[in-house]
CSV table of C-alpha atoms in Angstrom, one decimal:
chain,number,residue,atom,x,y,z
Q,1322,UNK,CA,-4.6,-16.2,-14.6
Q,1323,UNK,CA,-1.9,-14.6,-11.5
Q,1324,UNK,CA,-3.5,-12.3,-9.6
Q,1325,UNK,CA,-2.7,-8.9,-9.3
Q,1326,UNK,CA,-0.5,-8.2,-6.0
Q,1327,UNK,CA,-2.1,-4.6,-3.7
Q,1328,UNK,CA,-0.7,-2.9,-0.9
Q,1329,UNK,CA,-2.5,-0.2,1.4
Q,1330,UNK,CA,-0.7,2.2,3.4
Q,1331,UNK,CA,-3.6,3.6,5.3
Q,1332,UNK,CA,-2.9,4.4,9.3
Q,1333,UNK,CA,-6.5,5.5,10.5
Q,1334,UNK,CA,-8.2,1.7,10.5
Q,1335,UNK,CA,-11.8,2.7,9.0
Q,1336,UNK,CA,-10.1,4.5,5.7
Q,1337,UNK,CA,-8.3,0.6,5.8
Q,1338,UNK,CA,-11.2,-1.7,5.9
Q,1339,UNK,CA,-12.9,-0.1,4.3
Q,1340,UNK,CA,-10.2,0.1,1.1
Q,1341,UNK,CA,-11.0,-3.5,1.8
Q,1342,UNK,CA,-13.3,-4.2,1.1
Q,1343,UNK,CA,-14.0,-2.8,-1.8
Q,1344,UNK,CA,-11.0,-4.2,-3.2
Q,1345,UNK,CA,-12.6,-7.5,-1.8
Q,1346,UNK,CA,-15.1,-7.5,-4.7
Q,1347,UNK,CA,-12.3,-8.4,-7.9
Q,1348,UNK,CA,-11.4,-11.3,-7.7
Q,1349,UNK,CA,-8.3,-10.2,-9.6
Q,1350,UNK,CA,-7.3,-8.7,-6.9
Q,1351,UNK,CA,-5.0,-10.1,-4.1
Q,1352,UNK,CA,-4.4,-7.9,-1.1
Q,1353,UNK,CA,-0.5,-8.8,0.4
Q,1354,UNK,CA,-0.9,-6.2,3.0
Q,1355,UNK,CA,-1.6,-3.1,5.5
Q,1356,UNK,CA,0.6,-1.3,5.8
Q,1357,UNK,CA,-0.1,2.0,8.9
Q,1358,UNK,CA,3.4,3.9,9.1
Q,1359,UNK,CA,6.1,4.8,6.8
Q,1360,UNK,CA,8.3,3.3,9.2
Q,1361,UNK,CA,6.4,0.3,8.3
Q,1362,UNK,CA,6.6,0.6,4.9
Q,1363,UNK,CA,10.4,0.7,4.5
Q,1364,UNK,CA,11.0,-1.9,6.3
Q,1365,UNK,CA,8.2,-3.6,4.3
Q,1366,UNK,CA,9.7,-2.4,1.4
Q,1367,UNK,CA,13.0,-3.7,2.1
Q,1368,UNK,CA,12.1,-6.8,2.3
Q,1369,UNK,CA,9.6,-8.6,0.7
Q,1370,UNK,CA,8.6,-7.6,-3.1
Q,1371,UNK,CA,6.5,-5.5,-4.4
Q,1372,UNK,CA,3.4,-5.2,-5.2
Q,1373,UNK,CA,2.1,-4.8,-8.0
Q,1374,UNK,CA,-0.3,-1.9,-7.0
Q,1375,UNK,CA,-0.4,0.5,-3.8
Q,1376,UNK,CA,-3.6,2.9,-2.3
Q,1377,UNK,CA,-1.3,5.5,-0.6
Q,1378,UNK,CA,-2.8,7.5,1.9
Q,1379,UNK,CA,-0.5,10.9,1.5
Q,1380,UNK,CA,-0.4,12.5,5.0
Q,1381,UNK,CA,0.9,9.2,7.4
Q,1382,UNK,CA,1.4,9.6,11.1
Q,1383,UNK,CA,4.9,9.1,11.4
Q,1384,UNK,CA,5.3,11.5,7.9
Q,1385,UNK,CA,4.1,11.2,4.3
Q,1386,UNK,CA,3.5,7.8,2.4
Q,1387,UNK,CA,6.6,9.5,0.0
Q,1388,UNK,CA,9.4,9.3,2.4
Q,1389,UNK,CA,8.2,6.4,1.8
Q,1390,UNK,CA,9.7,5.8,-1.7
Q,1391,UNK,CA,12.9,8.2,-1.3
Q,1392,UNK,CA,14.4,5.6,0.9
Q,1393,UNK,CA,13.4,2.8,-1.0
Q,1394,UNK,CA,11.7,2.9,-4.9
Q,1395,UNK,CA,9.4,1.2,-6.2
Q,1396,UNK,CA,8.4,0.2,-9.6
Q,1397,UNK,CA,4.9,-0.4,-8.5
Q,1398,UNK,CA,2.0,1.7,-9.7
Q,1399,UNK,CA,0.4,3.9,-7.3
Q,1400,UNK,CA,-3.1,5.3,-6.7
Q,1401,UNK,CA,-2.3,8.4,-3.7
Q,1402,UNK,CA,-6.4,8.1,-1.7
């Protein structure tokens, strides 16, 4: 069975670590990346395969996570945290 590929977009390290720990409880999920900023997110999505699922904070240090998906549209499912 293929694992569900997941990305976390979160600029607060404690929140990102907590979400990482929670996701590690599910054997069918594979965490691909933790992204900390709009800039890093745009770069990632322009240069890598898009995941199946994204857990995303809305407000990041350099803008809103919505800015990422305006610049690089995705068909991934997004859960805003």
